Short mmCIF file of C-alpha atoms in Angstrom, two decimals:
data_model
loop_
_atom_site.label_atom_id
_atom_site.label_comp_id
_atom_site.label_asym_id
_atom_site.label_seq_id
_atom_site.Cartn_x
_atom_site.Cartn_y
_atom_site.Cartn_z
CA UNK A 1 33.41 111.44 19.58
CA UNK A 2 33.74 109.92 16.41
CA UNK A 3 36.60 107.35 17.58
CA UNK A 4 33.51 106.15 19.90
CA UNK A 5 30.95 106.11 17.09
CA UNK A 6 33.54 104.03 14.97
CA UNK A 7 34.15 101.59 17.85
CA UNK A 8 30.17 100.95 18.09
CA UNK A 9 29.53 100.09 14.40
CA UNK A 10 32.54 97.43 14.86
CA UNK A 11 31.05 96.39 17.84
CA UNK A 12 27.37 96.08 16.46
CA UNK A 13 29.29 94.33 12.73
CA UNK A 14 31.42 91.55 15.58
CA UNK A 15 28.05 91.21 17.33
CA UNK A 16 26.14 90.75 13.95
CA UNK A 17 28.84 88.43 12.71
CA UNK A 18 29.35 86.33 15.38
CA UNK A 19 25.40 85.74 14.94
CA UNK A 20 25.58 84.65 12.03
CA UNK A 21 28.34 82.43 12.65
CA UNK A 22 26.81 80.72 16.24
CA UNK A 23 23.27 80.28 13.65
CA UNK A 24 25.27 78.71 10.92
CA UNK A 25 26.88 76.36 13.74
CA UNK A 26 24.36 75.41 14.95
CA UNK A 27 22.23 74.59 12.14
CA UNK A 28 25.31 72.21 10.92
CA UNK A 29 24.91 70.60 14.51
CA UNK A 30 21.31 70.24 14.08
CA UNK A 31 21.94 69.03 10.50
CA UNK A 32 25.09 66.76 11.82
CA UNK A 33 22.76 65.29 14.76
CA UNK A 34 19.99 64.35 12.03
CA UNK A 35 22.78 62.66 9.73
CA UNK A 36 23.62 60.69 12.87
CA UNK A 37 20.60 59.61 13.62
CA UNK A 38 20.12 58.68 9.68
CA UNK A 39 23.13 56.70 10.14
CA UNK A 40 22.23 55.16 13.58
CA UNK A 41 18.85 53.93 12.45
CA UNK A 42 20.54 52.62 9.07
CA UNK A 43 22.98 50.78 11.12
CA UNK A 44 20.43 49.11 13.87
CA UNK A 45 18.30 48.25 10.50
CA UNK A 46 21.12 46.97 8.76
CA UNK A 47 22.26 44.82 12.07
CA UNK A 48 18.41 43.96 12.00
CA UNK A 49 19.06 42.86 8.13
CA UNK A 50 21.66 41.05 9.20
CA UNK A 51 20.44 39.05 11.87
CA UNK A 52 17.41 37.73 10.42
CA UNK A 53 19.58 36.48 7.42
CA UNK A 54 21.93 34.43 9.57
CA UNK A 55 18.73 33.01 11.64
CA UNK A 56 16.78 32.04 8.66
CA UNK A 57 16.03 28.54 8.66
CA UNK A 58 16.68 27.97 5.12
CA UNK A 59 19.98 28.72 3.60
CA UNK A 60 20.38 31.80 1.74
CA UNK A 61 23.98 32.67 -0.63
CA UNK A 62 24.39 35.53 -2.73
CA UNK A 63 27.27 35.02 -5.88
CA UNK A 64 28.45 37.33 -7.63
CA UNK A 65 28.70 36.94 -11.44
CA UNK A 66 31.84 34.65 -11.60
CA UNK A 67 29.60 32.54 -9.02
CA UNK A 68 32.03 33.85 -5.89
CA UNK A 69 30.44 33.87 -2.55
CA UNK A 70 30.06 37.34 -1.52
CA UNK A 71 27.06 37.36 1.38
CA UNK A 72 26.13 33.46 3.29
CA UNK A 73 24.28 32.70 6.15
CA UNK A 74 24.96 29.92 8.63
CA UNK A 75 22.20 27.65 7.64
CA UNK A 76 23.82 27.36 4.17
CA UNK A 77 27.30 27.08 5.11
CA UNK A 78 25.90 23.90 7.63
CA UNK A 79 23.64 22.31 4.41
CA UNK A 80 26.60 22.90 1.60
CA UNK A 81 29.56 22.09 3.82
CA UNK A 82 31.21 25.54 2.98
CA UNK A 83 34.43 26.14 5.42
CA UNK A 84 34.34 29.53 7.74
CA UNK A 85 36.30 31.85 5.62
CA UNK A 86 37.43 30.03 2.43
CA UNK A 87 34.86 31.91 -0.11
CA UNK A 88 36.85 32.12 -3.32
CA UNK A 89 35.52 29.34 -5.29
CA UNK A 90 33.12 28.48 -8.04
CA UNK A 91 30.09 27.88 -5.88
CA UNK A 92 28.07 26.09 -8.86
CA UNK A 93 31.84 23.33 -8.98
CA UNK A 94 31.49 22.70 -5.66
CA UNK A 95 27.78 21.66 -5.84
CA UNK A 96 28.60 19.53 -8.79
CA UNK A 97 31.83 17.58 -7.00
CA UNK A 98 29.98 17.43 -4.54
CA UNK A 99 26.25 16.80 -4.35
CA UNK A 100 24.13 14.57 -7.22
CA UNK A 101 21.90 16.25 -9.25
CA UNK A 102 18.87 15.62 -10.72
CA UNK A 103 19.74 17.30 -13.87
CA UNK A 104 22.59 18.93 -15.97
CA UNK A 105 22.71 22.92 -15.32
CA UNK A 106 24.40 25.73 -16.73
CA UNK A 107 25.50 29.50 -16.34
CA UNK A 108 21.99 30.61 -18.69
CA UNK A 109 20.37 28.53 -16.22
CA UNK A 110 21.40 31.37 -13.52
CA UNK A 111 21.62 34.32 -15.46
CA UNK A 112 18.15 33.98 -17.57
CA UNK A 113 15.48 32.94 -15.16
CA UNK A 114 14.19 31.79 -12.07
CA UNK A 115 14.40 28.31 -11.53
CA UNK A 116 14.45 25.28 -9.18
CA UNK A 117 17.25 22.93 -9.41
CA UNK A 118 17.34 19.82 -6.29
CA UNK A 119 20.40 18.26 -4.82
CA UNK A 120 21.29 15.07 -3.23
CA UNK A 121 23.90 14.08 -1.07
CA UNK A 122 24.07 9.91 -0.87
CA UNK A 123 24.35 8.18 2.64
CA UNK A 124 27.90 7.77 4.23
CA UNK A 125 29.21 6.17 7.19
CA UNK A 126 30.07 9.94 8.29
CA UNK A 127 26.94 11.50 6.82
CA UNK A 128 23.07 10.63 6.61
CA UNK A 129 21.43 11.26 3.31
CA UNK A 130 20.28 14.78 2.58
CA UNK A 131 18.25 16.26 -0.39
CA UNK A 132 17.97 20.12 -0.29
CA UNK A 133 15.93 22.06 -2.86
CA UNK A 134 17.34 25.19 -4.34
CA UNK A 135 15.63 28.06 -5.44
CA UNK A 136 17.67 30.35 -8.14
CA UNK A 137 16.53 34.12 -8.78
CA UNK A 138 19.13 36.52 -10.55
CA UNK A 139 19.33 40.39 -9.83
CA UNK A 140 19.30 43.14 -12.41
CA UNK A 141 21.23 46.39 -12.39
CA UNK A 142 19.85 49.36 -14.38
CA UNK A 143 21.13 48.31 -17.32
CA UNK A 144 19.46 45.11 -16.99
CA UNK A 145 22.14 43.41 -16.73
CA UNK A 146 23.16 40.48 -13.69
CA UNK A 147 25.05 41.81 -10.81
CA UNK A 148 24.22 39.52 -8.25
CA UNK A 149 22.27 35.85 -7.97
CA UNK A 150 20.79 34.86 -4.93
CA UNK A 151 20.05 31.19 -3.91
CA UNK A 152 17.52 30.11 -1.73
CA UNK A 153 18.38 26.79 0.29
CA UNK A 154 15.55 24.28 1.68
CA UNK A 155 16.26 20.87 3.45
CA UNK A 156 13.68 18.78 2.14
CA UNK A 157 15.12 15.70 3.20
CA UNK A 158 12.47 15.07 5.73
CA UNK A 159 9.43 14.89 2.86
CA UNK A 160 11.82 13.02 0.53
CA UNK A 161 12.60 10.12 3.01
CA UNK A 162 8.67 9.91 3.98
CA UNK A 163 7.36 9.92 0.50
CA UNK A 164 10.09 6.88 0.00
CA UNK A 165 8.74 5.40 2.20
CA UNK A 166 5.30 5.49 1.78
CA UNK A 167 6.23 4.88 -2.06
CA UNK A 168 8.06 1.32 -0.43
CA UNK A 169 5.07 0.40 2.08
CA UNK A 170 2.54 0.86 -1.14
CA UNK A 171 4.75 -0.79 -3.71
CA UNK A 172 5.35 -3.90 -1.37
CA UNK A 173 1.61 -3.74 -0.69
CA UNK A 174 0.64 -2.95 -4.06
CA UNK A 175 2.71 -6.74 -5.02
CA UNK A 176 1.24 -8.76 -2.77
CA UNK A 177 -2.42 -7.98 -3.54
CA UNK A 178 -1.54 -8.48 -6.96
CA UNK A 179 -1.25 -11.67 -7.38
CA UNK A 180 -4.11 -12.97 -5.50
CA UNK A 181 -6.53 -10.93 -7.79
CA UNK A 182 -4.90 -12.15 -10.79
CA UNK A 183 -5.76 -15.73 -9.97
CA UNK A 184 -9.04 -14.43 -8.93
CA UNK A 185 -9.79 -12.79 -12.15
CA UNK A 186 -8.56 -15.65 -14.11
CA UNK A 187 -10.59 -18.12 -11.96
CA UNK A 188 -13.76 -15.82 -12.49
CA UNK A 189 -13.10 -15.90 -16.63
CA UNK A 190 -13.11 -19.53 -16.43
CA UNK A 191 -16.46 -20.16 -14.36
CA UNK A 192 -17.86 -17.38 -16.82
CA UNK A 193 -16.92 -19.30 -19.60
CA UNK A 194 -19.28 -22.32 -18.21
CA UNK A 195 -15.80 -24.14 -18.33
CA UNK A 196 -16.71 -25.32 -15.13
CA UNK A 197 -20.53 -26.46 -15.64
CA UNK A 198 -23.79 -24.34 -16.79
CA UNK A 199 -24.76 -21.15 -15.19
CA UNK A 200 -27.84 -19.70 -14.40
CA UNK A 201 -28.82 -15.88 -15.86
CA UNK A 202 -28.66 -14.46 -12.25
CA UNK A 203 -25.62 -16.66 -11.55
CA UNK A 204 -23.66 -14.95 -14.26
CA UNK A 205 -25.00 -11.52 -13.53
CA UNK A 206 -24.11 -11.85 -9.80
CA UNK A 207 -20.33 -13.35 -11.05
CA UNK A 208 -20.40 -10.69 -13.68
CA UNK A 209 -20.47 -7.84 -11.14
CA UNK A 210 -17.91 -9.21 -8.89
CA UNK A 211 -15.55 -10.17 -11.91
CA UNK A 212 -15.81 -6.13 -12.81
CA UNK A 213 -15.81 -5.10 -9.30
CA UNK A 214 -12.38 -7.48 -9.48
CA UNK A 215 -11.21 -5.63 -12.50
CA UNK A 216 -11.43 -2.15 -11.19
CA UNK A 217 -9.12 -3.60 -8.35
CA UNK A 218 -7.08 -5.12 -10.54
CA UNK A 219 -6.24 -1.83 -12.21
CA UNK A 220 -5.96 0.45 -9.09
CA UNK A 221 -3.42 -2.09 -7.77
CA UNK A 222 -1.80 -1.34 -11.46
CA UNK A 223 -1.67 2.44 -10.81
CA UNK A 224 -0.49 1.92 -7.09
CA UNK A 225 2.75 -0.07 -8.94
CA UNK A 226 2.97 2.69 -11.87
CA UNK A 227 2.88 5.75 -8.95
CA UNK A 228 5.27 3.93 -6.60
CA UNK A 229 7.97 2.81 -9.45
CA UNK A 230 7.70 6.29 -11.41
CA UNK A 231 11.17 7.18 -10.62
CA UNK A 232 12.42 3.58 -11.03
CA UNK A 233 10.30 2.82 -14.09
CA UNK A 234 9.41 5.34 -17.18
CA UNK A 235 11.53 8.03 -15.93
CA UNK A 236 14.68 6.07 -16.44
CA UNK A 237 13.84 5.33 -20.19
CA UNK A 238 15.76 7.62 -23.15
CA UNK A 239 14.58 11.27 -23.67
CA UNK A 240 13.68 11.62 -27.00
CA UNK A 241 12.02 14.36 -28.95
CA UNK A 242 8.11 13.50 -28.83
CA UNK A 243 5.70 14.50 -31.25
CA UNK A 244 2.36 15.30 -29.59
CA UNK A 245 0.41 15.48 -32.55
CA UNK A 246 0.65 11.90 -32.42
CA UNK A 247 0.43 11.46 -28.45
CA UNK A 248 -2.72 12.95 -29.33
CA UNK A 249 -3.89 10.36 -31.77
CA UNK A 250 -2.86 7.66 -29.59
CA UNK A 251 -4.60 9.56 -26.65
CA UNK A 252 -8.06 9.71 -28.46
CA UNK A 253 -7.78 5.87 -29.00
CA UNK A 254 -8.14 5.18 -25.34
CA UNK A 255 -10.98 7.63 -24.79
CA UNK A 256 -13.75 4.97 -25.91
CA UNK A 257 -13.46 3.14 -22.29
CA UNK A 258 -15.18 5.72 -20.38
CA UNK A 259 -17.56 7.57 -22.59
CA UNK A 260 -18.54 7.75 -26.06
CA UNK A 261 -17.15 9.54 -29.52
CA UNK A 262 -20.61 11.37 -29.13
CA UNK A 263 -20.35 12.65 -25.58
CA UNK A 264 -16.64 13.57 -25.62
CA UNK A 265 -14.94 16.20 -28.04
CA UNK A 266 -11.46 16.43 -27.14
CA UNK A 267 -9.29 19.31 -30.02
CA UNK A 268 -5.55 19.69 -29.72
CA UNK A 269 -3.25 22.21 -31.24
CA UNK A 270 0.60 22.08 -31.42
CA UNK A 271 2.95 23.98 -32.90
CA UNK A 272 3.75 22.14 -36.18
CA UNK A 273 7.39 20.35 -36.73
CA UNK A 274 7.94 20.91 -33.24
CA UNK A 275 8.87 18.28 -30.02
CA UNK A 276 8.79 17.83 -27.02
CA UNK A 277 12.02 16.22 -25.63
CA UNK A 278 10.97 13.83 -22.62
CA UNK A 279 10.54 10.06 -22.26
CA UNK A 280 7.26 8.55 -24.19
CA UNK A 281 5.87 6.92 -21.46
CA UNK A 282 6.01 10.09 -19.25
CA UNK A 283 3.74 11.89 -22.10
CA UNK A 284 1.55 9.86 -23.33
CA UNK A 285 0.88 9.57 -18.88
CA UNK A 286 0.66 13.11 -18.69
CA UNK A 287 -2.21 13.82 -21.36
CA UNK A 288 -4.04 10.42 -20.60
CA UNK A 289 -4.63 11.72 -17.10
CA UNK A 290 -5.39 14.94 -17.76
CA UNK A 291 -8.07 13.72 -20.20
CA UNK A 292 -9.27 10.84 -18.04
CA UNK A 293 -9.51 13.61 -15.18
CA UNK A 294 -12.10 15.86 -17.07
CA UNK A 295 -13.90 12.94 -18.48
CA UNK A 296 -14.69 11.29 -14.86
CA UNK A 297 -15.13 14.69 -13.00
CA UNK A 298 -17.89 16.12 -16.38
CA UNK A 299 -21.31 17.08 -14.90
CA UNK A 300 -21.99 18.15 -18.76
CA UNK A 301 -24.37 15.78 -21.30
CA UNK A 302 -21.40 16.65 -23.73
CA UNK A 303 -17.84 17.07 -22.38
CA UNK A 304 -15.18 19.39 -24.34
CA UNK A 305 -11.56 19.29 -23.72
CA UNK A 306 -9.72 21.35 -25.46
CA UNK A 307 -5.63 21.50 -25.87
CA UNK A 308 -3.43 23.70 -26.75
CA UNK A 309 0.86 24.42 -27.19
CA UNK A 310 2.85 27.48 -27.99
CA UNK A 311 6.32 28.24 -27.83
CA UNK A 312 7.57 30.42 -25.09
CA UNK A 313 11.38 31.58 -24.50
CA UNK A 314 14.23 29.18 -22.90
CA UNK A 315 13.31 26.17 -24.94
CA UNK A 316 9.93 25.31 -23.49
CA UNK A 317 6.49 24.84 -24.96
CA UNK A 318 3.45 25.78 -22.63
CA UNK A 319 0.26 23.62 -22.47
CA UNK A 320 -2.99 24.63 -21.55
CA UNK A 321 -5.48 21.84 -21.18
CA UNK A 322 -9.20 23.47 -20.29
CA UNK A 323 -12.23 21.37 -19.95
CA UNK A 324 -16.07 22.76 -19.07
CA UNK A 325 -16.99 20.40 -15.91
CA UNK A 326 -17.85 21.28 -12.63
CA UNK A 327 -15.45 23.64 -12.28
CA UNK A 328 -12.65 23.00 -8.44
CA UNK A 329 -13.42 25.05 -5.24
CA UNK A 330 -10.74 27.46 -4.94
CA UNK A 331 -9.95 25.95 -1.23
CA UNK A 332 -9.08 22.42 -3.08
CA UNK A 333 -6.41 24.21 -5.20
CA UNK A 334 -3.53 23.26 -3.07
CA UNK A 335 -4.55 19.83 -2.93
CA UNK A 336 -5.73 18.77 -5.81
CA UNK A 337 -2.27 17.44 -7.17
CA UNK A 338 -1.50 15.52 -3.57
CA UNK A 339 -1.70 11.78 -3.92
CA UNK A 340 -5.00 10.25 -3.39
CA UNK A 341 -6.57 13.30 -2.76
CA UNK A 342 -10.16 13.84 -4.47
CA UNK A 343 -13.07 16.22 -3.59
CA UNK A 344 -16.02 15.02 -1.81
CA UNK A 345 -18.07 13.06 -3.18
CA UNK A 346 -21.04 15.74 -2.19
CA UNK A 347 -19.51 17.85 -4.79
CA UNK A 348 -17.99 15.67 -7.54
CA UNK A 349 -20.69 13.15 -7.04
CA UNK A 350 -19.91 9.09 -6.92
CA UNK A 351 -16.43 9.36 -8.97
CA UNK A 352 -14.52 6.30 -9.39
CA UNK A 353 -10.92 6.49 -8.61
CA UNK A 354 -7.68 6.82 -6.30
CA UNK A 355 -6.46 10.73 -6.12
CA UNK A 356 -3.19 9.18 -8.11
CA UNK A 357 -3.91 10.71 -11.73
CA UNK A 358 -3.00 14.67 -10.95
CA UNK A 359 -0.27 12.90 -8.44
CA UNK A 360 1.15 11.67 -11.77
CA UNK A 361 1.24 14.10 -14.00
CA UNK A 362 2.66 16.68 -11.40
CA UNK A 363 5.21 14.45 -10.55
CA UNK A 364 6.29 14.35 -14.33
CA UNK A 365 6.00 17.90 -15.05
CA UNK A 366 8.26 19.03 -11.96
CA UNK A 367 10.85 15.92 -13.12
CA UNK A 368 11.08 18.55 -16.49
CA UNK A 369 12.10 21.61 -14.42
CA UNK A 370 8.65 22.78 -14.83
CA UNK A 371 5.48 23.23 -12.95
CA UNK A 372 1.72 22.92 -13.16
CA UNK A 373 -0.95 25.59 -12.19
CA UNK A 374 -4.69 24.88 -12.24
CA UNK A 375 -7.05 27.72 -12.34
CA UNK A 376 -11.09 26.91 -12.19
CA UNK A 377 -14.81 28.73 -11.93
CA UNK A 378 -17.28 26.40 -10.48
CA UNK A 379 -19.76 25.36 -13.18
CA UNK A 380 -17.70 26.14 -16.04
CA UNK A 381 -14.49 24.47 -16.17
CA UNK A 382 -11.36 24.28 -15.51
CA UNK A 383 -7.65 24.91 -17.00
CA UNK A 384 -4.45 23.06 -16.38
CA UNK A 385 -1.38 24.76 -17.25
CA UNK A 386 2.34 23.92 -17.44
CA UNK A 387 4.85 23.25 -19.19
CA UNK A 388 7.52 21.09 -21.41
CA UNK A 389 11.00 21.32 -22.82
CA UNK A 390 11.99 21.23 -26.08
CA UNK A 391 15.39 20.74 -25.83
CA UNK A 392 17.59 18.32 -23.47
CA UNK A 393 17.81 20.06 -19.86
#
């Protein structure tokens, strides 16, 4: 009686055990299925990932820090001429022995910022030209410092070949109309002069109109030549380390033209004993555009412009250059720097000019690795902001 007593508590203990054991089993299935499915869904996501970076249509490359290769897609392997398989390389060599670029860069270049760097690849019998743009953004680890850098590739070859060539059609135009205007204006002086016989009053006021209507021609034909040679021209002359203190002073000089001393109060304030390192012509452009914008574009009785610099990090100086006009619809902001683009005249009112001033100055600023931002409130102003180096790029 007791050997069957015994044999029923082991049988009930087996019975309890082998509960526990089929519960425990199958909660590490249920737990083993989930990780599966964790891992499933990771992988189609990750072969997701994957496929959208080789089907981009811009290039993307990730270096690590000895600028090594370690993820590319084929669109960048096409644009930089990379082979298959052969990774282990100094990406930033091969863009220099290979491609021109627009300026010098460095490893602090990569490692410091974000920034925008273009390169050019001349025409071949075996190649076309090709210009890409490419966009630089390094990646932190937690102890902030770069593990990775990932560059962004864009063909831009397309917009670079059209704005050649509408820089060719307008400079050849630009020529041609110049020097029938010139012997117009000088023909005008001399028939204003009386050099040719007496004139009547309304005789020289009705010449006197079309000589200035002639002028104003004269000098948007000028600007056409100064937009279309600005990489030819200005931009090839010496860097050198500019004082704007004294752009300034020249600046103010050439204010007279379009309003007077009373109507226009234009303040500036730069960092003392410090430059800007860029070509002369390219900043005296830069601020006498700026200014000439707010004075032509003023809906005020008096019209303040006010100036200022500061030092920021990397070996820039930012510029802020806020006036109190009309103020720029935010839906204009996109445009507003695009060659002869200007607001209608419903808004601005009857403004003389050709859309090339902000054309100009953006054009500079972006030739100095930097970029220009405008931000605006109708009927109070606006405020143009970008910035300079101080130091050769």
């Amino acid at each position: 009686m007791q050997n069957k007593d015994s044999e029923n508590i082991y049988s009930q203990l087996e019975i309890q055990r082998l509960n526990f054991y089929t519960e425990k089993s199958q909660d590490m299935m249920h737990e083993t299925v989930k990780r599966l499915c964790q891992l499933r869904n990771k992988l189609v996501e990750k072969e997701k990932f994957e496929y959208v970076i080789e089907n981009m249509s811009n290039g993307l490359i990730v270096l690590d820090k000895n600028f090594h290769i370690t993820t590319i897609n084929k669109k960048a392997k096409e644009l930089l001429m990379i082979n298959e398989y052969k990774y282990d390389f100094n990406l930033i060599k091969h863009l220099d022995d290979n491609y021109k670029m627009a300026r010098q860069i460095s490893s602090e270049n990569f490692f410091n910022k974000n920034f925008v760097f273009d390169l050019e690849r001349s025409e071949t019998k075996q190649f076309p030209p090709l210009f890409l743009s490419v966009h630089s953004s390094p990646i932190f680890n937690a102890d902030k410092e770069v593990n990775n850098i990932v560059l962004v590739i864009e063909n831009i070859t397309h917009d670079k070949i059209e704005i050649k060539l509408k820089q060719d059609f307008l400079g050849l135009i630009s020529h041609k109309l110049r020097t029938p205007i010139t012997v117009m204006t000088g023909q005008l002086e001399i028939v204003l002069e009386g050099l040719l016989g007496d004139l009547t009053e309304k005789q020289k006021d009705t010449l006197g109109k079309v000589n200035s209507n002639v002028f104003k021609l004269y000098n948007l034909i000028d600007k056409l030549i100064g937009f279309t040679t600005i990489d030819s021209g200005f931009m090839n002359e010496k860097d050198i380390a500019v004082d704007l203190n004294h752009v300034m002073e020249m600046m103010l000089k050439y204010i007279k033209p379009f309003k007077t001393d009373e109507n226009t109060k234009v303040s500036y304030d730069f960092p003392k004993n410090t430059t800007v390192f860029m070509s002369d012509t390219a900043a005296h452009l830069v601020f006498n555009n700026l200014i000439e914008n707010a004075i032509k574009f003023s809906d005020k009785k008096i019209t303040e412009i006010n100036i200022v610099g500061k030092l920021i990090k990397q070996n820039r100086m930012e510029i802020t250059v806020t006036d109190n006009g009309a103020g720029i619809p935010p839906e204009f902001y996109a445009k507003i720097f695009d060659i002869f683009f200007q607001i209608e005249k419903d808004f601005t009112g009857n403004v003389e000019g050709a859309g090339l001033g902000l054309a100009i100055v953006k054009h500079i600023v972006e030739k100095y690795d930097g970029q220009i931002s405008l931000l605006s409130e109708l009927g109070k102003g606006s405020t143009f902001n970008f910035t300079l180096p101080t130091k050769p790029l």
